[in-house]
Amino acid sequence: MSAPKSNGQPQLLFVDGSFEELAKEMADYLKAEEAKQLLAKESPKEEVLSKLVAASQALNTVPEKEYTAATNLMIHLVLQSADPKKYLPTLCSNFAKPLANSPVHGAALSLNALTTIFNLLGQQDPVRARVFMEILKFLKAHSMFDNLRPYLDKLPEWIDSWDCDEEYERKLYEEVAEIALEADEEETSYEFILKALRTFDADDKEEIGSEDAQRLSLRALKMAILSNTHFLFQDLRAIPSVQALSDSHPVYSQLLDIFAEQDLEDYNDFNEEHEGWVEQQKLDHEKLHRKMRLLTFASLAAATPSREIEYAKIVKALQIPEDDIEMWAIDVIRAGLVEGKLSQKRNMFLVHKVTYRVFGQKQYQELATRVDHWRATLQNVLGVLRQEQANAKAQKEREMQELERKMNNAGVGQGGRRQQGQQTQQRERTDNDD
């Protein structure tokens, strides 16, 4: 959907001729009698265009093979106007009606016509934003999210170049979120709802507390807690309009706090305090309850300095029978919250890695406790190593001393035998002399 680079008026390929010649060709094709009469009278261009655009609704009945050429010519004529934006909404609306004679390719042909308009407008032309909104509505109506996916990363940059106001930017993001949600792309939908929420002025208390801001905040909150893949809520809680829910929807705000950093026991207390509220709000209690168990498992793993969790602690925290520990261990690993393994022999879950749900004062204290534990462990290991080193040194010294003793003893024995031999030889010589 990127616009072509051009220093002059954008032009379609293979469109040649004066405005009058091309307008007459289009009027004949559409059987637009009023436009023909105006051309015969040499009426102003804008009057002719007005009649041609009104008649362009007939384009959705032309043969499939002629549709692209006809729509391209119509687009070219409109872009000759001194003020194309007067005609583009009607033109887009007419193009958005799929070709009646093409049940298979009609939607794709209509989308091609709409994107042609988008591409031929200047990169910074604010009219592109209006055209893009029409494209979004078309994609939503025809469940064509895959056609939008390649351009999602470019959207923030485009919006900046169009210099949209915050309200229109918000509408664009929300429309993308709707299209993604219909395609079961929950994470993408949630991402764009957050983008929409961030368009509210954080310093304007009235704006972040407005009905629209609270509606979107509540929607994001529900999506986050009900998602099967979303387990961290700090990004959501950091948004000012979501923080304002504590005044407009305090019970929802309390529920968000529980999912952000509290445990299953807190969730159960919440349900007792607000009996029937979850059902009244049409929230899925079973889904929420299961998610809280996974989050509680993660918190338990993060809060265990030794990284060894006894089965009894898991049973108590998750409120499950011991036979179900393996199932929940598998689920929490699949969720990406914890990495580890079960030790059936020791009746423990051995934590290798854990995702912190929040990282505040409490988590700093837990980390400090863990560091102290690691320091003590390392000091113990260092003490053992030093003791082993001292033992090895002492053993080596003993072995050297033993070796020296043996060598000394061996030297003394050899000297005594040599002296004895010399004395014997001397006696033998004395006897011979006699």
XYZ file of C-alpha atoms in Angstrom:
434
model
C 0.000 0.000 0.000
C 2.957 2.353 -0.234
C 2.551 5.396 -2.460
C 4.672 5.751 -5.584
C 7.399 8.364 -5.548
C 6.540 11.249 -7.844
C 7.268 14.944 -7.842
C 4.174 15.817 -9.866
C 0.549 14.783 -10.065
C 0.221 11.013 -9.581
C -0.757 9.278 -12.814
C -2.067 5.833 -13.654
C -0.186 3.812 -16.218
C -1.833 3.308 -19.621
C -4.224 6.265 -19.123
C -3.724 8.804 -21.890
C -5.830 11.630 -23.268
C -7.331 14.949 -22.238
C -9.802 15.212 -19.391
C -12.657 15.891 -21.819
C -11.868 12.858 -23.979
C -11.538 10.506 -21.017
C -14.607 11.919 -19.252
C -16.686 11.393 -22.426
C -15.409 7.796 -22.628
C -16.395 7.180 -19.013
C -19.792 8.868 -19.438
C -20.548 6.659 -22.452
C -19.417 3.555 -20.538
C -21.568 4.374 -17.497
C -24.458 5.670 -19.623
C -24.301 8.852 -17.533
C -26.571 11.094 -19.580
C -26.277 14.109 -17.298
C -22.486 14.003 -17.541
C -22.737 13.739 -21.348
C -24.939 16.836 -21.496
C -22.540 18.805 -19.325
C -19.607 17.782 -21.535
C -21.529 18.846 -24.640
C -22.027 22.266 -23.071
C -18.340 22.395 -22.090
C -19.366 22.781 -18.454
C -16.709 23.122 -15.717
C -14.682 20.030 -14.879
C -15.996 19.870 -11.312
C -19.618 19.659 -12.438
C -18.812 16.829 -14.829
C -16.893 14.950 -12.153
C -19.772 15.271 -9.727
C -22.110 13.500 -12.173
C -19.542 10.839 -13.122
C -18.811 9.967 -9.486
C -22.544 9.722 -8.748
C -22.914 7.331 -11.699
C -19.863 5.238 -10.682
C -22.076 2.968 -8.585
C -22.873 1.222 -11.860
C -19.303 -0.078 -11.963
C -20.228 -2.982 -9.709
C -22.339 -4.427 -12.528
C -19.747 -4.371 -15.317
C -18.060 -7.544 -16.649
C -15.224 -8.814 -14.442
C -12.559 -8.434 -17.139
C -13.442 -4.736 -17.616
C -13.692 -3.741 -13.963
C -10.056 -2.866 -13.208
C -9.608 -0.741 -16.353
C -12.876 1.090 -15.690
C -12.120 1.830 -12.043
C -8.582 2.964 -12.912
C -9.988 5.454 -15.407
C -12.514 6.705 -12.875
C -9.761 7.189 -10.271
C -7.625 9.050 -12.788
C -10.447 11.457 -13.582
C -11.150 12.191 -9.926
C -7.479 12.921 -9.275
C -7.649 15.637 -11.939
C -9.928 17.597 -9.638
C -8.615 20.607 -7.762
C -10.104 19.026 -4.630
C -10.277 15.211 -5.001
C -11.331 14.684 -1.397
C -14.825 15.938 -2.283
C -15.381 12.861 -4.462
C -13.255 10.173 -2.842
C -15.698 9.184 -0.052
C -18.459 8.484 -2.607
C -16.043 6.761 -4.941
C -14.698 4.551 -2.150
C -18.217 3.733 -1.056
C -19.123 2.637 -4.581
C -15.920 0.621 -4.995
C -16.554 -1.098 -1.673
C -19.575 -2.867 -3.160
C -18.191 -6.132 -4.567
C -18.636 -6.832 -8.246
C -21.994 -8.547 -8.691
C -20.840 -10.534 -11.716
C -17.813 -11.981 -9.906
C -18.727 -13.965 -6.773
C -15.235 -15.480 -6.560
C -12.959 -12.536 -7.374
C -15.295 -9.630 -6.703
C -13.981 -8.774 -3.241
C -10.351 -8.883 -4.399
C -11.120 -6.617 -7.364
C -12.893 -4.103 -5.140
C -9.992 -4.120 -2.684
C -7.587 -3.556 -5.557
C -9.571 -0.483 -6.652
C -9.553 0.926 -3.113
C -5.823 0.364 -2.643
C -5.146 1.974 -6.019
C -6.714 5.177 -4.711
C -4.645 4.888 -1.532
C -1.399 4.353 -3.432
C -1.921 7.230 -5.832
C -2.419 9.790 -3.101
C 0.670 11.591 -1.828
C 2.482 9.973 1.094
C 1.593 12.853 3.423
C -1.842 13.565 2.018
C -4.294 13.505 4.969
C -6.982 12.181 2.589
C -5.090 8.868 2.702
C -6.296 8.425 6.267
C -9.935 8.614 5.110
C -9.297 6.195 2.286
C -7.490 3.823 4.631
C -10.504 3.856 6.958
C -12.699 2.803 4.029
C -10.242 -0.006 3.268
C -10.403 -1.126 6.910
C -14.212 -1.187 6.829
C -14.100 -3.236 3.621
C -11.607 -5.721 5.086
C -13.769 -6.082 8.176
C -16.942 -6.658 6.145
C -15.263 -9.401 4.118
C -13.088 -10.981 6.836
C -9.850 -10.213 4.984
C -7.438 -9.662 7.872
C -4.605 -11.448 6.056
C -4.614 -8.666 3.457
C -4.006 -6.152 6.232
C -1.366 -8.052 8.194
C 1.696 -7.011 6.086
C 0.966 -3.307 6.690
C 0.374 -3.262 10.449
C 3.970 -2.326 11.276
C 3.781 0.633 8.875
C 0.534 2.012 10.280
C 2.000 4.172 13.111
C 4.437 5.750 10.648
C 1.625 6.424 8.168
C -0.539 8.000 10.854
C 2.296 10.324 11.831
C 2.737 11.407 8.222
C -1.005 12.057 7.834
C -1.016 14.264 10.929
C -4.354 12.852 12.088
C -5.974 14.154 15.234
C -6.000 11.814 18.228
C -9.660 10.897 17.816
C -9.273 9.733 14.220
C -6.035 7.910 15.064
C -7.912 6.125 17.824
C -10.694 5.124 15.418
C -8.152 3.646 12.998
C -6.497 1.591 15.728
C -9.828 0.396 17.068
C -10.971 -0.649 13.582
C -7.773 -2.692 13.147
C -8.434 -4.302 16.531
C -11.939 -5.285 15.411
C -10.691 -6.862 12.178
C -8.002 -8.801 14.047
C -10.473 -10.020 16.664
C -12.856 -11.345 14.018
C -9.903 -13.291 12.605
C -9.218 -14.771 16.075
C -5.963 -12.797 16.275
C -6.485 -11.914 19.939
C -2.960 -10.716 20.698
C -2.919 -8.377 17.691
C -6.359 -7.072 18.598
C -5.243 -6.423 22.172
C -2.069 -4.678 20.945
C -4.088 -2.204 18.877
C -6.586 -1.559 21.655
C -3.607 -0.508 23.787
C -2.424 1.758 20.962
C -5.883 3.308 20.885
C -5.828 3.850 24.658
C -2.465 5.604 24.458
C -3.952 8.286 22.196
C -5.788 9.789 25.176
C -3.974 12.690 26.811
C -2.435 11.268 29.989
C -2.396 14.710 31.608
C -6.060 15.424 30.933
C -8.040 13.797 33.749
C -11.321 14.634 32.083
C -10.247 12.951 28.844
C -8.900 9.751 30.425
C -12.059 9.548 32.501
C -14.356 10.100 29.515
C -16.943 7.544 28.495
C -14.951 6.571 25.393
C -11.709 6.135 27.367
C -13.395 4.036 30.022
C -15.183 1.911 27.424
C -11.898 1.058 25.700
C -10.110 0.542 29.019
C -12.759 -1.891 30.158
C -12.557 -3.718 26.854
C -8.775 -4.047 27.124
C -9.058 -5.289 30.708
C -11.568 -7.991 29.786
C -9.465 -9.101 26.822
C -6.352 -9.309 28.980
C -7.795 -11.358 31.837
C -9.761 -13.706 29.561
C -6.921 -14.313 27.103
C -5.427 -17.798 27.049
C -1.996 -16.409 26.196
C -1.728 -13.078 28.048
C -0.355 -13.398 31.580
C 1.398 -10.098 32.292
C -0.618 -6.972 33.053
C 1.900 -4.253 33.871
C 1.633 -2.709 30.392
C -2.116 -2.405 30.849
C -1.981 -1.055 34.389
C 0.492 1.647 33.320
C -2.090 3.304 31.042
C -3.716 6.334 32.766
C -7.242 5.625 31.489
C -7.018 2.080 32.889
C -5.858 3.469 36.223
C -8.947 5.698 36.153
C -11.119 2.540 36.284
C -10.513 2.559 40.040
C -13.025 5.424 40.163
C -15.454 4.475 37.387
C -15.374 0.660 37.738
C -13.719 -0.142 41.092
C -14.653 -3.836 41.070
C -13.031 -4.368 37.677
C -9.983 -2.459 38.904
C -9.770 -4.734 41.931
C -10.015 -7.799 39.701
C -7.187 -6.490 37.501
C -4.969 -6.012 40.574
C -5.597 -9.629 41.560
C -4.591 -10.925 38.124
C -1.579 -8.640 38.034
C 0.094 -9.641 41.284
C -2.096 -11.644 43.667
C -2.944 -15.315 44.052
C -5.758 -17.841 43.854
C -6.743 -17.291 47.465
C -7.238 -13.582 46.749
C -9.367 -14.417 43.715
C -11.535 -16.748 45.791
C -11.950 -14.030 48.429
C -12.955 -11.617 45.663
C -15.669 -14.014 44.488
C -16.989 -14.384 48.005
C -17.012 -10.606 48.493
C -18.736 -10.018 45.126
C -20.875 -13.134 44.905
C -22.437 -13.590 41.467
C -20.666 -10.543 39.987
C -18.434 -12.529 37.608
C -21.473 -14.290 36.163
C -23.442 -11.021 35.912
C -20.615 -9.467 33.897
C -20.641 -12.512 31.588
C -17.051 -13.381 32.451
C -15.992 -17.019 32.247
C -15.371 -18.061 35.856
C -13.801 -21.400 34.908
C -11.348 -19.704 32.571
C -10.469 -17.052 35.158
C -10.078 -19.650 37.902
C -7.756 -21.765 35.762
C -5.676 -18.739 34.821
C -5.310 -17.715 38.464
C -3.958 -21.169 39.291
C -1.290 -20.808 36.593
C -0.390 -17.322 37.819
C -0.262 -18.580 41.406
C 2.116 -21.371 40.354
C 4.358 -18.731 38.736
C 4.300 -16.578 41.870
C 5.150 -19.582 44.032
C 8.116 -20.409 41.800
C 9.327 -16.789 41.861
C 9.043 -16.583 45.638
C 11.022 -19.781 46.337
C 14.726 -18.894 46.783
C 15.870 -22.500 46.774
C 14.154 -23.160 43.422
C 12.792 -26.384 44.886
C 9.048 -26.375 45.581
C 7.638 -29.141 47.725
C 4.532 -30.865 46.418
C 2.698 -29.914 49.599
C 3.194 -26.199 48.871
C 1.865 -26.597 45.328
C -1.174 -28.502 46.600
C -1.928 -25.781 49.129
C -1.348 -22.788 46.838
C -3.272 -24.164 43.845
C -5.902 -25.945 45.985
C -5.589 -29.151 43.994
C -5.121 -32.844 44.826
C -1.539 -34.100 44.667
C -2.407 -36.336 41.725
C -3.043 -33.220 39.603
C 0.364 -31.618 40.202
C 1.902 -33.073 37.054
C -0.955 -31.756 34.894
C -0.619 -28.215 36.297
C 3.175 -28.342 35.997
C 2.820 -29.170 32.321
C 0.251 -26.376 31.837
C 2.356 -23.703 33.541
C 5.383 -24.697 31.444
C 3.299 -24.587 28.251
C 2.070 -21.123 29.243
C 5.687 -19.957 29.314
C 5.468 -18.811 32.926
C 7.892 -21.328 34.401
C 10.591 -23.691 33.188
C 11.431 -26.711 35.319
C 10.760 -30.376 35.960
C 9.171 -32.657 38.509
C 11.254 -34.842 40.792
C 8.980 -37.748 41.720
C 11.677 -39.258 43.910
C 11.987 -36.107 46.046
C 8.358 -34.959 45.701
C 9.492 -31.564 44.421
C 9.176 -29.293 41.418
C 12.629 -28.039 40.405
C 12.487 -24.504 38.992
C 14.933 -23.627 36.216
C 13.470 -20.298 35.140
C 10.449 -18.194 36.083
C 8.645 -15.144 34.696
C 7.969 -12.412 37.241
C 4.400 -11.158 37.023
C 5.425 -7.783 38.448
C 8.732 -6.391 39.569
C 8.220 -3.949 42.399
C 9.397 -3.596 45.991
C 8.178 -7.050 46.904
C 10.011 -8.629 43.988
C 13.187 -6.709 44.787
C 13.001 -8.112 48.298
C 12.478 -11.619 46.933
C 15.414 -11.139 44.591
C 17.531 -9.864 47.493
C 16.539 -12.946 49.498
C 17.470 -15.154 46.559
C 20.808 -13.386 46.128
C 21.493 -13.853 49.846
C 20.630 -17.519 49.463
C 22.959 -17.826 46.463
C 25.702 -15.962 48.373
C 25.361 -18.305 51.346
C 25.412 -21.308 49.017
C 28.485 -20.022 47.209
C 30.197 -19.259 50.526
C 29.505 -22.825 51.648
C 30.862 -24.161 48.369
C 33.896 -21.888 48.687
C 34.450 -23.096 52.260
C 34.290 -26.714 51.129
C 36.703 -26.026 48.268
C 39.139 -24.268 50.570
C 38.945 -27.103 53.075
C 39.536 -29.648 50.318
C 42.424 -27.542 49.074
C 43.925 -27.435 52.580
C 43.384 -31.186 52.979
C 45.047 -31.851 49.649
C 47.991 -29.633 50.574
C 48.372 -31.346 53.955
C 48.171 -34.757 52.317
C 50.830 -33.771 49.811
C 53.088 -32.535 52.598
C 52.642 -35.805 54.482
C 53.470 -37.791 51.394
C 56.627 -35.713 50.814
C 57.714 -36.179 54.406
C 57.144 -39.927 54.164
C 59.127 -40.043 50.946
C 62.028 -38.125 52.492
C 62.029 -40.428 55.514
C 62.189 -43.489 53.309
C 64.968 -41.975 51.268
C 66.953 -41.072 54.389
C 66.514 -44.555 55.793
C 67.647 -46.035 52.512
C 70.829 -43.828 52.581
C 71.766 -44.848 56.134
C 71.491 -48.555 55.328
C 73.735 -48.318 52.298
C 76.440 -46.366 54.269
C 76.548 -49.024 57.013
C 77.030 -51.833 54.525
C 79.851 -49.952 52.767
C 81.666 -49.391 56.149
C 81.246 -53.048 57.110
C 82.667 -54.139 53.753
C 85.717 -51.905 54.144
C 86.463 -53.353 57.640
C 86.282 -56.927 56.287
C 88.678 -56.133 53.476
C 91.134 -54.543 55.945
C 91.120 -57.674 58.179
C 91.746 -59.885 55.174
C 94.873 -57.898 54.206
C 96.191 -58.028 57.794
C 95.856 -61.818 57.899
C 97.747 -62.191 54.644
C 100.640 -60.063 55.929
C 101.052 -62.394 58.814
